[in-house]
Structures are given as structure tokens and as C-alpha cells.
Tab-separated table of C-alpha atoms in Angstrom:
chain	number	residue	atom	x	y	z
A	1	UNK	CA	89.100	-43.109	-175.404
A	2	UNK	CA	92.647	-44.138	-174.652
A	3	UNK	CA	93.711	-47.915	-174.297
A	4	UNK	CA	94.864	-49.385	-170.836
A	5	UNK	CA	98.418	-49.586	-170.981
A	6	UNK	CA	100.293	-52.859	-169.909
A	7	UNK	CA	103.624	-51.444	-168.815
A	8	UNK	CA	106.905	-53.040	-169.735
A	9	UNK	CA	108.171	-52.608	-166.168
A	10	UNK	CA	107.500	-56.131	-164.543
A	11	UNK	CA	107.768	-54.367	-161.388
A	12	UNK	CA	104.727	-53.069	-161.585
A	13	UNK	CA	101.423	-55.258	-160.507
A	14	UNK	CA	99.194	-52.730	-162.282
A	15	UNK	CA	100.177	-50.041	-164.973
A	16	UNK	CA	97.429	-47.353	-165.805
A	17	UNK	CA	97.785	-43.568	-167.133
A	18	UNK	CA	98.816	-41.628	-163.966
A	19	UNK	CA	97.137	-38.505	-165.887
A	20	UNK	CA	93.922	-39.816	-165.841
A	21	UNK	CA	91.676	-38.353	-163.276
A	22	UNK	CA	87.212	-38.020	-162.846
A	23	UNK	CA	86.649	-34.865	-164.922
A	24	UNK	CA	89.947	-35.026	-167.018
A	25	UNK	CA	88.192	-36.332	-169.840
A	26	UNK	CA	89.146	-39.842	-169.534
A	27	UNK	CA	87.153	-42.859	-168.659
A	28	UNK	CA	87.871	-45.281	-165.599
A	29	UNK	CA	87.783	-48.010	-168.234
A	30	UNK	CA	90.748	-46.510	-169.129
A	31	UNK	CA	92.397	-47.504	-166.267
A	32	UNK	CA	90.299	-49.625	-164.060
A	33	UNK	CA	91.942	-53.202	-163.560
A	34	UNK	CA	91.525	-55.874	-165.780
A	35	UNK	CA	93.471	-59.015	-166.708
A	36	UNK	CA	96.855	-56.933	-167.787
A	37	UNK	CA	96.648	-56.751	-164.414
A	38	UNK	CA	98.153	-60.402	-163.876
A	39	UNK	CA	100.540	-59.932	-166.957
A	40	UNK	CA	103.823	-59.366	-166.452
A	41	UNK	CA	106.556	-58.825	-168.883
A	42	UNK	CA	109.822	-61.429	-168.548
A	43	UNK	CA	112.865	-60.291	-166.100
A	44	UNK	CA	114.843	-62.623	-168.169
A	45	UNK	CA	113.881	-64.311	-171.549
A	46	UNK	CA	111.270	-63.726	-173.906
A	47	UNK	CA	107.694	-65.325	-174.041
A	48	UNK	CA	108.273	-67.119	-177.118
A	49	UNK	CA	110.851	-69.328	-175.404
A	50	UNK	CA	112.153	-70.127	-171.881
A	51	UNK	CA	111.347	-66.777	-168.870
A	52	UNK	CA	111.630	-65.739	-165.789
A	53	UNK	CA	109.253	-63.242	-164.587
A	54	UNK	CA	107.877	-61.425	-161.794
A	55	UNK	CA	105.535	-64.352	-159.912
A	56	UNK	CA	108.185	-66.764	-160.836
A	57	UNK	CA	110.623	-64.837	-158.834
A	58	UNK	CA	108.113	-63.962	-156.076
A	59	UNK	CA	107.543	-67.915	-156.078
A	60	UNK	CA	111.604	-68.674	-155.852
A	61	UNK	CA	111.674	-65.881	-153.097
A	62	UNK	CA	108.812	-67.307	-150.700
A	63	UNK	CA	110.528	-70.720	-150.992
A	64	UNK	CA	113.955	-69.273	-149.929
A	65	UNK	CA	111.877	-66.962	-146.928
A	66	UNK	CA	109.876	-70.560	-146.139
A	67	UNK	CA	112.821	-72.801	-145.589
A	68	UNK	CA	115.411	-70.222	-143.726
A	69	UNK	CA	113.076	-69.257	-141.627
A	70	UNK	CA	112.247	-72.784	-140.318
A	71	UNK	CA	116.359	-73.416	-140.704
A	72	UNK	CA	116.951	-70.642	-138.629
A	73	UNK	CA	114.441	-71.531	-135.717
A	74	UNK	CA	115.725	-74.877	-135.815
A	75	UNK	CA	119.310	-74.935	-136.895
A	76	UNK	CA	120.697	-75.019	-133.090
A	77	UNK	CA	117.269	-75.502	-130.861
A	78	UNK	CA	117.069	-75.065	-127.348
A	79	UNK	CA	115.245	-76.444	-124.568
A	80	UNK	CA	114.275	-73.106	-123.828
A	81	UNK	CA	113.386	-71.517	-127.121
A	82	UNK	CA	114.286	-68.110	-128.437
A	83	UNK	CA	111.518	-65.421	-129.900
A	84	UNK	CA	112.388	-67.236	-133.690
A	85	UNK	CA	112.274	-70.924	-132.359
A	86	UNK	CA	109.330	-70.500	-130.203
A	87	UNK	CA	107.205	-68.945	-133.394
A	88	UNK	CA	108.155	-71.162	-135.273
A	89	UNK	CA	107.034	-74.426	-133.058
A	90	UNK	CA	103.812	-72.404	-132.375
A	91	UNK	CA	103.308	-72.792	-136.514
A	92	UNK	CA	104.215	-76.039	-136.673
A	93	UNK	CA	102.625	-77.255	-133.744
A	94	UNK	CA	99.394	-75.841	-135.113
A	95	UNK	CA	99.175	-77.464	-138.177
A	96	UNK	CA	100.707	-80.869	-136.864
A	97	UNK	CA	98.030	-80.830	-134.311
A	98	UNK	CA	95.129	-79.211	-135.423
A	99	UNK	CA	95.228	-80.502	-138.981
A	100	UNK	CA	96.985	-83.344	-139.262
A	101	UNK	CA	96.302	-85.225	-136.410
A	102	UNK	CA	92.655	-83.760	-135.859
A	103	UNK	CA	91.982	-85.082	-139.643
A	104	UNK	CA	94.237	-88.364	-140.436
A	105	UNK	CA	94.799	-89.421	-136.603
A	106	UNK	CA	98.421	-89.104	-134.627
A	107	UNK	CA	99.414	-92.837	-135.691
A	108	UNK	CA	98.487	-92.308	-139.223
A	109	UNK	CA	99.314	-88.826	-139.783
A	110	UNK	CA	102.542	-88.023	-138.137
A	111	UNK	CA	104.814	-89.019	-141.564
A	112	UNK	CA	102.576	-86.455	-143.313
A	113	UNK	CA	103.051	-83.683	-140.942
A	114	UNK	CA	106.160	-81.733	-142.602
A	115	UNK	CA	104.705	-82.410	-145.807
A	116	UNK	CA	101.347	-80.795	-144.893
A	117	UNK	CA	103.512	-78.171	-142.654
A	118	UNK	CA	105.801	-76.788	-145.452
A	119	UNK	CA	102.694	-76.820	-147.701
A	120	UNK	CA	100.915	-74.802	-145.590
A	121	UNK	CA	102.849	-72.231	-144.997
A	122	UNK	CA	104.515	-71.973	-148.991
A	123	UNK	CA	101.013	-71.367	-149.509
A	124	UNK	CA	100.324	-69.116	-147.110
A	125	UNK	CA	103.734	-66.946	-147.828
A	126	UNK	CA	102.238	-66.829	-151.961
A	127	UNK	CA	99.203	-65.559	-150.143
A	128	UNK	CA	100.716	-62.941	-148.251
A	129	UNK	CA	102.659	-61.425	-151.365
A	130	UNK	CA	99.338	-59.692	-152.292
A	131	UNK	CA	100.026	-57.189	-149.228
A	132	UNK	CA	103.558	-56.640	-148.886
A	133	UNK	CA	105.013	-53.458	-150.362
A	134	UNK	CA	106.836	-53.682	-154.307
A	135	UNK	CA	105.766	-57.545	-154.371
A	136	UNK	CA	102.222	-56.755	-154.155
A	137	UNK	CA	100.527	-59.776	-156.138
A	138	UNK	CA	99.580	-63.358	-154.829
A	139	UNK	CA	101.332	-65.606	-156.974
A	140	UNK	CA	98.725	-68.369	-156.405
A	141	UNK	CA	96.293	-66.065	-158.129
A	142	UNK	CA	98.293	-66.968	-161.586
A	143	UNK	CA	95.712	-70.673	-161.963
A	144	UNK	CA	99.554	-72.646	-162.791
A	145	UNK	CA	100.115	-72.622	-159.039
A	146	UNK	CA	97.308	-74.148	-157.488
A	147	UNK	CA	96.995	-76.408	-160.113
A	148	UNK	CA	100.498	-78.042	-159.398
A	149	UNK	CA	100.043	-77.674	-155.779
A	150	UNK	CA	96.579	-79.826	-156.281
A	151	UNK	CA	98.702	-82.392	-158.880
A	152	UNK	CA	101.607	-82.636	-155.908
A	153	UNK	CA	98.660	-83.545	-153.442
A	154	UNK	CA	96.577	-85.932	-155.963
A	155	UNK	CA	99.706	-87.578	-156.768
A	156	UNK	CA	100.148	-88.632	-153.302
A	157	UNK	CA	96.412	-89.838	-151.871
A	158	UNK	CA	95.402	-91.482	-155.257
A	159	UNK	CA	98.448	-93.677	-155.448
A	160	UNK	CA	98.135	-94.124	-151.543
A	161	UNK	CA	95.006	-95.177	-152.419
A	162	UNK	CA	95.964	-97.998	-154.265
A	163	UNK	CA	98.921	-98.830	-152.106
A	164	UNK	CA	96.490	-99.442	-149.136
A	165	UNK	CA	93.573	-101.291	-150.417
A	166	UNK	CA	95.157	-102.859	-153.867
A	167	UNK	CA	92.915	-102.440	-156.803
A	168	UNK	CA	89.947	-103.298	-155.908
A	169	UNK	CA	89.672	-101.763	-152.511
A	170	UNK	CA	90.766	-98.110	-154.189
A	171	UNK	CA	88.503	-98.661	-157.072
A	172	UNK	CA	85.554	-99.066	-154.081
A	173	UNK	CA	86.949	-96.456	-151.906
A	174	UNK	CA	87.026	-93.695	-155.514
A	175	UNK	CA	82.867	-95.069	-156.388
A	176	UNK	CA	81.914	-95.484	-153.067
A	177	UNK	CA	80.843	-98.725	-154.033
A	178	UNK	CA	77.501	-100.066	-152.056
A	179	UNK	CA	75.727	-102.747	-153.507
A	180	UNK	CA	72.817	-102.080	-150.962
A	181	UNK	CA	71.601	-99.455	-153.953
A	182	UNK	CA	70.513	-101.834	-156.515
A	183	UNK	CA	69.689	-100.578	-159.525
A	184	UNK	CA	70.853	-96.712	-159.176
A	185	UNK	CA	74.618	-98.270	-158.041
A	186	UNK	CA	76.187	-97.899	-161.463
A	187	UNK	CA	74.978	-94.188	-161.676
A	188	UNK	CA	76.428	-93.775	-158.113
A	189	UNK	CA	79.787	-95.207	-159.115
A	190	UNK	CA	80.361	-93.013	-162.101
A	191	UNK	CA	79.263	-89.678	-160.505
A	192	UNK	CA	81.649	-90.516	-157.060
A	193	UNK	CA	84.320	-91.451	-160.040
A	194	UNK	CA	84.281	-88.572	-161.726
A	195	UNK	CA	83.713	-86.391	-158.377
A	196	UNK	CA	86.862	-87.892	-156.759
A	197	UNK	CA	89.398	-88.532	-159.970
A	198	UNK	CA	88.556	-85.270	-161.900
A	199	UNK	CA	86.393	-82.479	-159.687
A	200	UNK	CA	88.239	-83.224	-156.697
A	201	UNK	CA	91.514	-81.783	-158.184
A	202	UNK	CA	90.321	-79.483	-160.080
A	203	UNK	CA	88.270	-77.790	-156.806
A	204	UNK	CA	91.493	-78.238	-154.543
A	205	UNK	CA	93.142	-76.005	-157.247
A	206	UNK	CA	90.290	-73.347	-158.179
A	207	UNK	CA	89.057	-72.540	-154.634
A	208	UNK	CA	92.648	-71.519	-153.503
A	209	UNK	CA	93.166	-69.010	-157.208
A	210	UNK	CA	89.457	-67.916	-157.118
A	211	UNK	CA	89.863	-66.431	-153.730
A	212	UNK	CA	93.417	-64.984	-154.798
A	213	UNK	CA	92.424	-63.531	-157.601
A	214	UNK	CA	89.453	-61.886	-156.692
A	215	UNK	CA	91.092	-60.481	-153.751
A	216	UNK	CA	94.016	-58.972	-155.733
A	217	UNK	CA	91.503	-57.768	-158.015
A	218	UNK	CA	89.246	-55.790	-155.403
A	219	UNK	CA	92.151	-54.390	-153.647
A	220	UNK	CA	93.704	-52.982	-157.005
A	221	UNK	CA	90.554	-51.412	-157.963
A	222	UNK	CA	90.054	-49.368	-154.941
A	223	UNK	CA	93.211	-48.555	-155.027
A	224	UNK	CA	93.574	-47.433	-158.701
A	225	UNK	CA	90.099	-45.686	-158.002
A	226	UNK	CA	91.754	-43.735	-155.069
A	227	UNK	CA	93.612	-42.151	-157.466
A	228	UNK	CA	91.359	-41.592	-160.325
A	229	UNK	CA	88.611	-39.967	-158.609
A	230	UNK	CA	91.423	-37.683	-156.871
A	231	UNK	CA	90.161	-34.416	-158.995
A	232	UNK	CA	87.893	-31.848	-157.456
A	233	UNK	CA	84.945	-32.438	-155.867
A	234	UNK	CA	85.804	-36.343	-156.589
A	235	UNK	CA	87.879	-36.072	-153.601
A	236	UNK	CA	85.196	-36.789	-151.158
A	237	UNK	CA	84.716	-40.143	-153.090
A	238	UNK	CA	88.593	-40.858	-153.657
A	239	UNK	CA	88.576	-40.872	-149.343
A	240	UNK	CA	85.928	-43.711	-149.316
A	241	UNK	CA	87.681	-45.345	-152.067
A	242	UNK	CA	90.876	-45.361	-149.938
A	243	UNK	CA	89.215	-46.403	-146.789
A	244	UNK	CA	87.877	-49.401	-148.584
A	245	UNK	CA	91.257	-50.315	-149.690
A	246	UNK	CA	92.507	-50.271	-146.348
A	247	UNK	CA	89.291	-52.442	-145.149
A	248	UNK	CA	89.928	-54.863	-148.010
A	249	UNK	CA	93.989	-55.214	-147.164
A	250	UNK	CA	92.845	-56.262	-144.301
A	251	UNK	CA	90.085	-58.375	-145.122
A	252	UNK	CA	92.433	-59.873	-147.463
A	253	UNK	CA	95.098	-60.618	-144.953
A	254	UNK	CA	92.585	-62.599	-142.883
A	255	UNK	CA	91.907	-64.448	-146.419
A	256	UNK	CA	95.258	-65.849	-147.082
A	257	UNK	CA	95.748	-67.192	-143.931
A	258	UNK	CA	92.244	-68.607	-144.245
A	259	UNK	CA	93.079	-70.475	-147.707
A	260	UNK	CA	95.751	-71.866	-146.975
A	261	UNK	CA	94.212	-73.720	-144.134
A	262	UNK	CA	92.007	-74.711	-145.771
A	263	UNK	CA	94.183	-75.999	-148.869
A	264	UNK	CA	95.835	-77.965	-146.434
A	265	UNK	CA	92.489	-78.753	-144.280
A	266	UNK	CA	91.422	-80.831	-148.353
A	267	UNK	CA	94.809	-82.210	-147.937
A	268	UNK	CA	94.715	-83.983	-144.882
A	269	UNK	CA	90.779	-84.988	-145.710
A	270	UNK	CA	91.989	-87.025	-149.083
A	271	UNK	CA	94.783	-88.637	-147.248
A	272	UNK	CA	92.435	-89.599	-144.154
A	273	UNK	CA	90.120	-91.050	-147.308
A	274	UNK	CA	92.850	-92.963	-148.912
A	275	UNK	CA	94.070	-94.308	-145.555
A	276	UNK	CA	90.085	-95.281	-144.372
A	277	UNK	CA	88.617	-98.571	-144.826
A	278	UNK	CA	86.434	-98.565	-147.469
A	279	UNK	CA	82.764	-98.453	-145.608
């Protein structure tokens, strides 16, 4: 049995032997996807120092799309919008009103709103990288995304935190402090102290790359699987394999959308916490 190959082209999301085939003589572990999959070898640099590769441009190139798109709707706005400007408003307007100010409150949560907005949809645009043609991988399915997306977020309610209610009030707002529960209170602290400080984060981050990367994962096996069972009477199976590629590509374009609402939905919710009184 032959090895996968991990090709040295970084513009490839997947290499596999283009010769194997069902009834060539070659196993679909041979080529099926696996964790070379999210490998990629550097554009620039080596990995034993400082590189630049494929997700790390893809990451560069979202933020660029991102903020001259919103430049470009807004550079010279009118009172009657253009196609560009009205989209635009339509996306922020949506996320200003239906996240921030349905979650924190319009008092509270309008300084947060193109914080929230720009993290939305810089998720969102890593999301839809999975689907477009040549990119075709969601950066945030590489765990180093999410997790400093979660660290940019944590690093804004936990200190808020503090900044509202001083030390004490924070320390009662992370153990949901209620001296009503006698003797099982300390055990209550440390579990709501660990759940807020440490599994909080760490679920903000995972939920957004486990989706990601099982997504890109699905979609790359039917597709590879297209192909391999493309040999004789395999054929008939290589069509279903291609229609379920199609079926998830789209499933997975209702996904991305979906997590990155709800990245920012968890946003907005910790920020509304850090901003409550402590009850």
C-alpha cells in the first residue's frame, strides 16, 4: 500500500495520488483525507523559523476583503444608498440590532457594536474560504484562530468585569456567589470559577474550529471519493458521492454563517454578564 502524499504545493488544500481509482489496486486509505489535509507547506520561510503560509495569507486576504468592503460602502455615503452601501448597512444593521442591542441593551451596547460587527463578519469571511474556488479551506479550522479570537474577547469582558464591579463584585459575578446555599456554596464557587475563567474560553474557541473542521473534512472526503470511485462500475457510486458534495457545500455554507453568529451571539452574552449586576 502506498503512503498519502502531502504535496509541496501550498496551493493545494488536499494532495492525494490522482492515479488511484476503486479497482486500481489501491486503497482509499491511500488517499482519503486525513490531517495532511490541514498542512500546508510555507509560501515564504521555513518551519523551523519565521513563515508565511497558505491560511496565513487567506487570513491577511479576508482582513483586506473585510475592511474595503465596509470602506467602500461607506467612504462617500449617501442619503440614498447605492447597491454596495445599502448591503452593507443591511449587515451592520443586523448585527448592531439583533445582537448587540437584543443581548447587552442599546445604552450599554452601542460602543461595542463595531467591535462585535467587524468580528462577525472576519469570522464569517474565514468561514466562507472553505467554499470559494483555489482558497478552499476555512482558516478558523487551523485551532490558532479561534483561540485568539476567544483571548481578544476574554480580554475584554474579564477586565470589564473588574472595571465595573471592582474586586469583589467581579470575583461574585465569576462564582456566582449566593450565600443562600450554605454549606454546598464553596463547591458552587469553584465549579462557576473554573466554568467562567477557563471552560468559557476554551468553548468560545472549540465550538467555532470543531464545526470548521469537520465541515472541511466532510466536504473533502466526498469530494476526493468522487474521484476515487470514478472506475467502472464505481461510477454509479462516484455520482452519489458527488451529489453529496454538492449537498454538503451547501450545508456548509449555511454553517459558516451560522458560527459566526453565534461566535459573536457568546460575545455579546459575556459582555451583557460583565456589565450585569451581580444577582
Amino acid at each position: 500500500m502506498k503512503e498519502p502524499a502531502v504535496s509541496a504545493d501550498p496551493t493545494q488544500t488536499l494532495a492525494f495520488d490522482s492515479s488511484c481509482h476503486l479497482f486500481s489496486g489501491c486503497g482509499f486509505d491511500t488517499v482519503a483525507p486525513g490531517l495532511h489535509s490541514f498542512l500546508f507547506e510555507p509560501l515564504w520561510g521555513n518551519t523551523d523559523g519565521i513563515y508565511f503560509n497558505k491560511p496565513m495569507l487567506l487570513a491577511l486576504l479576508g482582513s483586506i476583503i473585510v475592511v474595503g468592503f465596509f470602506w467602500a460602502a461607506f467612504a462617500k455615503p449617501k442619503v440614498v444608498p447605492g447597491k454596495l452601501q445599502m448591503v452593507a448597512e443591511a449587515g451592520y444593521d443586523f448585527i448592531r440590532r439583533g445582537v448587540v442591542f437584543e443581548t447587552i441593551g442599546r445604552k450599554e451596547g452601542e460602543k461595542y457594536v463595531p467591535f462585535v460587527v467587524s468580528l462577525f463578519f472576519f469570522v464569517w469571511m474565514m468561514n466562507l474560504w472553505s467554499i470559494i474556488p483555489v482558497a478552499q479551506f476555512p482558516v478558523t479550522s487551523i485551532i490558532a484562530y479561534p483561540i485568539v479570537l476567544a483571548l481578544l474577547v476574554y480580554l475584554i469582558w474579564v477586565p470589564l468585569t473588574f472595571k465595573r464591579h471592582g474586586f469583589v463584585g467581579a470575583f461574585k459575578n465569576f462564582t456566582g456567589y449566593d450565600k443562600t446555599l450554605g454549606a454546598v456554596l464553596p463547591l458552587s464557587m469553584t465549579i462557576e470559577l473554573a466554568s467562567n475563567l477557563l471552560v468559557r474560553p476554551f468553548t468560545h474557541a472549540v465550538r467555532l474550529f470543531a464545526n470548521m473542521f469537520a465541515g472541511h473534512t466532510l466536504i473533502v472526503l466526498f469530494t476526493v471519493a468522487s474521484w476515487y470511485m470514478l472506475n467502472g462500475i464505481g461510477i454509479a457510486y462516484s455520482g452519489v458521492s458527488f451529489i453529496m458534495t454538492i449537498v454538503m457545500t451547501a450545508f456548509e455554507l449555511f454553517i459558516q454563517a451560522v458560527q459566526a453568529y453565534v461566535f459573536v451571539l457568546l460575545t455579546c452574552s459575556y459582555i451583557q454578564g460583565a456589565l450585569a449586576e451581580h444577582h
